[in-house]
PDB file of C-alpha atoms in Angstrom:
ATOM      1  CA  MET G   1      22.246  19.803  -8.507  1.00 47.00           C
ATOM      2  CA  GLY G   2      18.794  19.266 -10.383  1.00 52.00           C
ATOM      3  CA  THR G   3      15.865  17.294  -9.173  1.00 52.00           C
ATOM      4  CA  MET G   4      15.903  13.119  -9.706  1.00 48.00           C
ATOM      5  CA  PRO G   5      13.890  12.110 -12.718  1.00 52.00           C
ATOM      6  CA  ARG G   6      10.382  10.810 -11.982  1.00 51.00           C
ATOM      7  CA  THR G   7      11.570   7.099 -12.667  1.00 51.00           C
ATOM      8  CA  ALA G   8      14.186   7.533 -10.064  1.00 49.00           C
ATOM      9  CA  ARG G   9      12.041   9.366  -7.460  1.00 53.00           C
ATOM     10  CA  TYR G  10       9.343   6.410  -7.829  1.00 52.00           C
ATOM     11  CA  ALA G  11      11.585   3.735  -7.622  1.00 52.00           C
ATOM     12  CA  ALA G  12      13.203   5.464  -4.795  1.00 52.00           C
ATOM     13  CA  HIS G  13       9.591   6.004  -3.048  1.00 53.00           C
ATOM     14  CA  THR G  14       8.920   2.528  -3.548  1.00 53.00           C
ATOM     15  CA  LEU G  15      12.150   0.993  -2.292  1.00 50.00           C
ATOM     16  CA  LEU G  16      11.729   3.185   1.146  1.00 52.00           C
ATOM     17  CA  ALA G  17       8.076   2.059   1.673  1.00 52.00           C
ATOM     18  CA  ALA G  18       9.193  -1.500   0.895  1.00 52.00           C
ATOM     19  CA  LEU G  19      11.757  -1.187   3.727  1.00 48.00           C
ATOM     20  CA  ALA G  20       9.775   0.208   6.108  1.00 49.00           C
ATOM     21  CA  LEU G  21       7.406  -2.663   5.631  1.00 48.00           C
ATOM     22  CA  THR G  22       9.919  -5.373   5.903  1.00 47.00           C
ATOM     23  CA  GLY G  23      11.370  -4.380   9.241  1.00 45.00           C
ATOM     24  CA  CYS G  24      13.152  -0.957   9.575  1.00 42.00           C
ATOM     25  CA  SER G  25      10.258  -0.086  11.855  1.00 41.00           C
ATOM     26  CA  SER G  26       9.589  -2.215  14.805  1.00 41.00           C
ATOM     27  CA  SER G  27       5.753  -0.690  14.779  1.00 46.00           C
ATOM     28  CA  ALA G  28       4.867  -1.974  11.547  1.00 46.00           C
ATOM     29  CA  PRO G  29       2.180  -4.536  11.671  1.00 44.00           C
ATOM     30  CA  PRO G  30       2.510  -7.999  10.681  1.00 44.00           C
ATOM     31  CA  SER G  31       2.004  -8.842   7.117  1.00 45.00           C
ATOM     32  CA  ALA G  32      -1.648  -9.542   6.082  1.00 43.00           C
ATOM     33  CA  ALA G  33      -0.442 -11.885   3.319  1.00 45.00           C
ATOM     34  CA  GLY G  34       1.920 -13.993   5.842  1.00 48.00           C
ATOM     35  CA  PRO G  35       5.471 -14.792   5.530  1.00 49.00           C
ATOM     36  CA  ALA G  36       6.597 -14.962   1.890  1.00 48.00           C
ATOM     37  CA  SER G  37       8.405 -18.562   2.074  1.00 49.00           C
ATOM     38  CA  PRO G  38      10.620 -18.549   5.091  1.00 54.00           C
ATOM     39  CA  SER G  39      11.700 -22.361   4.303  1.00 61.00           C
ATOM     40  CA  THR G  40      12.795 -21.562   0.690  1.00 69.00           C
ATOM     41  CA  GLY G  41      13.826 -17.888   1.116  1.00 82.00           C
ATOM     42  CA  ALA G  42      11.624 -16.827  -1.928  1.00 86.00           C
ATOM     43  CA  PRO G  43      10.817 -13.476  -2.415  1.00 90.00           C
ATOM     44  CA  PRO G  44       7.171 -12.418  -1.949  1.00 91.00           C
ATOM     45  CA  SER G  45       4.862 -12.385  -4.771  1.00 91.00           C
ATOM     46  CA  PRO G  46       3.273  -9.238  -6.368  1.00 92.00           C
ATOM     47  CA  VAL G  47       0.058 -10.068  -4.702  1.00 94.00           C
ATOM     48  CA  GLN G  48       1.807 -10.589  -1.130  1.00 95.00           C
ATOM     49  CA  VAL G  49       3.447  -7.100  -1.676  1.00 93.00           C
ATOM     50  CA  CYS G  50       0.472  -5.455  -2.633  1.00 94.00           C
ATOM     51  CA  THR G  51      -1.647  -6.970   0.000  1.00 96.00           C
ATOM     52  CA  SER G  52       0.812  -5.987   2.763  1.00 95.00           C
ATOM     53  CA  LEU G  53       1.435  -2.305   1.324  1.00 94.00           C
ATOM     54  CA  VAL G  54      -2.014  -1.261   0.437  1.00 96.00           C
ATOM     55  CA  SER G  55      -3.449  -3.164   3.892  1.00 97.00           C
ATOM     56  CA  TYR G  56      -0.794  -1.382   6.116  1.00 96.00           C
ATOM     57  CA  TRP G  57      -1.779   2.194   4.420  1.00 95.00           C
ATOM     58  CA  ALA G  58      -5.219   1.790   4.331  1.00 96.00           C
ATOM     59  CA  LYS G  59      -5.154   0.466   8.224  1.00 97.00           C
ATOM     60  CA  GLU G  60      -2.924   3.660   9.102  1.00 96.00           C
ATOM     61  CA  THR G  61      -5.327   6.140   6.997  1.00 95.00           C
ATOM     62  CA  LEU G  62      -8.335   4.601   8.894  1.00 96.00           C
ATOM     63  CA  MET G  63      -6.637   5.116  12.376  1.00 96.00           C
ATOM     64  CA  GLY G  64      -5.428   8.556  11.411  1.00 94.00           C
ATOM     65  CA  THR G  65      -1.690   8.033  12.240  1.00 93.00           C
ATOM     66  CA  LYS G  66       1.310  10.807  11.829  1.00 89.00           C
ATOM     67  CA  TRP G  67       2.205   9.242   8.380  1.00 87.00           C
ATOM     68  CA  SER G  68      -1.297   8.372   7.059  1.00 86.00           C
ATOM     69  CA  GLY G  69      -1.258  11.688   5.399  1.00 85.00           C
ATOM     70  CA  LEU G  70       1.529  11.045   2.807  1.00 87.00           C
ATOM     71  CA  ASP G  71       0.348  10.808  -0.784  1.00 85.00           C
ATOM     72  CA  TRP G  72       0.259   7.619  -2.892  1.00 83.00           C
ATOM     73  CA  GLU G  73       3.727   8.045  -4.467  1.00 82.00           C
ATOM     74  CA  GLN G  74       5.193   8.764  -1.089  1.00 87.00           C
ATOM     75  CA  LYS G  75       3.357   5.558   0.380  1.00 89.00           C
ATOM     76  CA  GLY G  76       5.133   3.773  -2.694  1.00 87.00           C
ATOM     77  CA  LEU G  77       1.679   2.843  -4.457  1.00 89.00           C
ATOM     78  CA  SER G  78       0.826   2.527  -7.980  1.00 89.00           C
ATOM     79  CA  ASN G  79      -2.317   4.195  -9.151  1.00 88.00           C
ATOM     80  CA  ASP G  80      -4.028   0.864  -9.242  1.00 91.00           C
ATOM     81  CA  GLN G  81      -2.875  -0.173  -5.722  1.00 93.00           C
ATOM     82  CA  TYR G  82      -4.083   3.610  -4.263  1.00 92.00           C
ATOM     83  CA  ALA G  83      -7.575   2.747  -5.915  1.00 92.00           C
ATOM     84  CA  ILE G  84      -7.659  -0.302  -3.828  1.00 95.00           C
ATOM     85  CA  HIS G  85      -6.581   1.976  -0.808  1.00 95.00           C
ATOM     86  CA  GLU G  86      -9.192   4.377  -1.306  1.00 95.00           C
ATOM     87  CA  ASP G  87     -11.929   1.686  -1.622  1.00 97.00           C
ATOM     88  CA  ALA G  88     -10.480  -0.183   1.464  1.00 98.00           C
ATOM     89  CA  VAL G  89     -10.649   2.924   3.563  1.00 97.00           C
ATOM     90  CA  ALA G  90     -14.121   3.895   2.337  1.00 97.00           C
ATOM     91  CA  ALA G  91     -15.059   0.342   3.320  1.00 98.00           C
ATOM     92  CA  GLY G  92     -13.212   0.420   6.597  1.00 97.00           C
ATOM     93  CA  ARG G  93     -14.983   3.569   7.556  1.00 97.00           C
ATOM     94  CA  ALA G  94     -18.609   2.202   6.685  1.00 97.00           C
ATOM     95  CA  GLU G  95     -17.559  -0.684   8.849  1.00 97.00           C
ATOM     96  CA  GLU G  96     -16.260   1.491  11.674  1.00 97.00           C
ATOM     97  CA  ARG G  97     -19.099   3.162  11.951  1.00 97.00           C
ATOM     98  CA  THR G  98     -21.465   0.033  12.543  1.00 97.00           C
ATOM     99  CA  ALA G  99     -19.126  -2.683  14.095  1.00 97.00           C
ATOM    100  CA  GLY G 100     -16.228  -0.616  15.466  1.00 97.00           C
ATOM    101  CA  ARG G 101     -12.693  -0.335  14.738  1.00 97.00           C
ATOM    102  CA  ALA G 102     -11.464  -3.932  15.247  1.00 97.00           C
ATOM    103  CA  LYS G 103     -13.895  -4.956  13.040  1.00 97.00           C
ATOM    104  CA  ALA G 104     -12.833  -2.276  10.452  1.00 97.00           C
ATOM    105  CA  LEU G 105      -9.261  -3.111  10.755  1.00 97.00           C
ATOM    106  CA  GLU G 106     -10.172  -6.906   9.913  1.00 98.00           C
ATOM    107  CA  LEU G 107     -12.275  -6.073   6.968  1.00 98.00           C
ATOM    108  CA  ILE G 108      -9.579  -3.725   5.343  1.00 98.00           C
ATOM    109  CA  ASP G 109      -7.079  -7.121   5.239  1.00 98.00           C
ATOM    110  CA  ARG G 110      -9.785  -9.206   3.870  1.00 98.00           C
ATOM    111  CA  PHE G 111     -10.933  -6.574   1.183  1.00 98.00           C
ATOM    112  CA  VAL G 112      -7.213  -5.687   0.352  1.00 97.00           C
ATOM    113  CA  ALA G 113      -6.001  -9.294   0.007  1.00 97.00           C
ATOM    114  CA  GLN G 114      -9.112 -10.133  -2.277  1.00 98.00           C
ATOM    115  CA  ARG G 115      -8.803  -7.139  -4.558  1.00 97.00           C
ATOM    116  CA  CYS G 116      -4.896  -7.389  -4.767  1.00 95.00           C
ATOM    117  CA  ALA G 117      -5.400 -11.321  -5.920  1.00 96.00           C
ATOM    118  CA  ASP G 118      -8.039 -10.169  -8.249  1.00 95.00           C
ATOM    119  CA  GLU G 119      -5.770  -7.710  -9.925  1.00 92.00           C
ATOM    120  CA  GLY G 120      -2.772  -9.746  -9.782  1.00 92.00           C
ATOM    121  CA  GLY G 121      -0.934  -7.497  -7.405  1.00 90.00           C
ATOM    122  CA  ALA G 122      -1.745  -4.216  -8.979  1.00 84.00           C
ATOM    123  CA  THR G 123       1.533  -3.519 -10.237  1.00 80.00           C
ATOM    124  CA  ARG G 124       0.644  -1.593 -13.322  1.00 75.00           C
ATOM    125  CA  SER G 125       2.760   1.628 -13.701  1.00 66.00           C
ATOM    126  CA  SER G 126       1.536   4.837 -12.247  1.00 62.00           C
ATOM    127  CA  GLU G 127       0.299   7.205 -15.238  1.00 60.00           C
ATOM    128  CA  ASN G 128       3.279   9.532 -14.584  1.00 55.00           C
ATOM    129  CA  TRP G 129       5.849   6.602 -14.614  1.00 50.00           C
ATOM    130  CA  ARG G 130       7.554   6.175 -18.034  1.00 49.00           C
ATOM    131  CA  PRO G 131       9.983   3.501 -18.959  1.00 49.00           C
ATOM    132  CA  PRO G 132      13.299   4.264 -19.517  1.00 50.00           C
ATOM    133  CA  THR G 133      14.406   4.943 -23.038  1.00 55.00           C
TER     134      THR G 133
END
């Protein structure tokens, strides 16, 4: 049995990360973007998904939790989302040194929400992803 093609692996990692953030884990923090639209049942927008996913992983990295060492693919991030993640972690670490962890975690939520909104969810594909032929 061979390995999965990259597109299938990427899709599987993204799905697993999305499932982890949507309720498979009771320890996941609430979404920074808020509820999708509970009254309409509408799926979350790309910006909401980006904000929730990147903010979660940036805070996990700042806190140094067990799973924070996963790579960007294992976290289900695109290259652009990973760039936001890295910038958010750097900003969070600087804030933590001057104002403490609680303020750093708040900063990460605001920083990520703004960047995800500015980049329309930062959902462009990763550089090693290729569309199916």
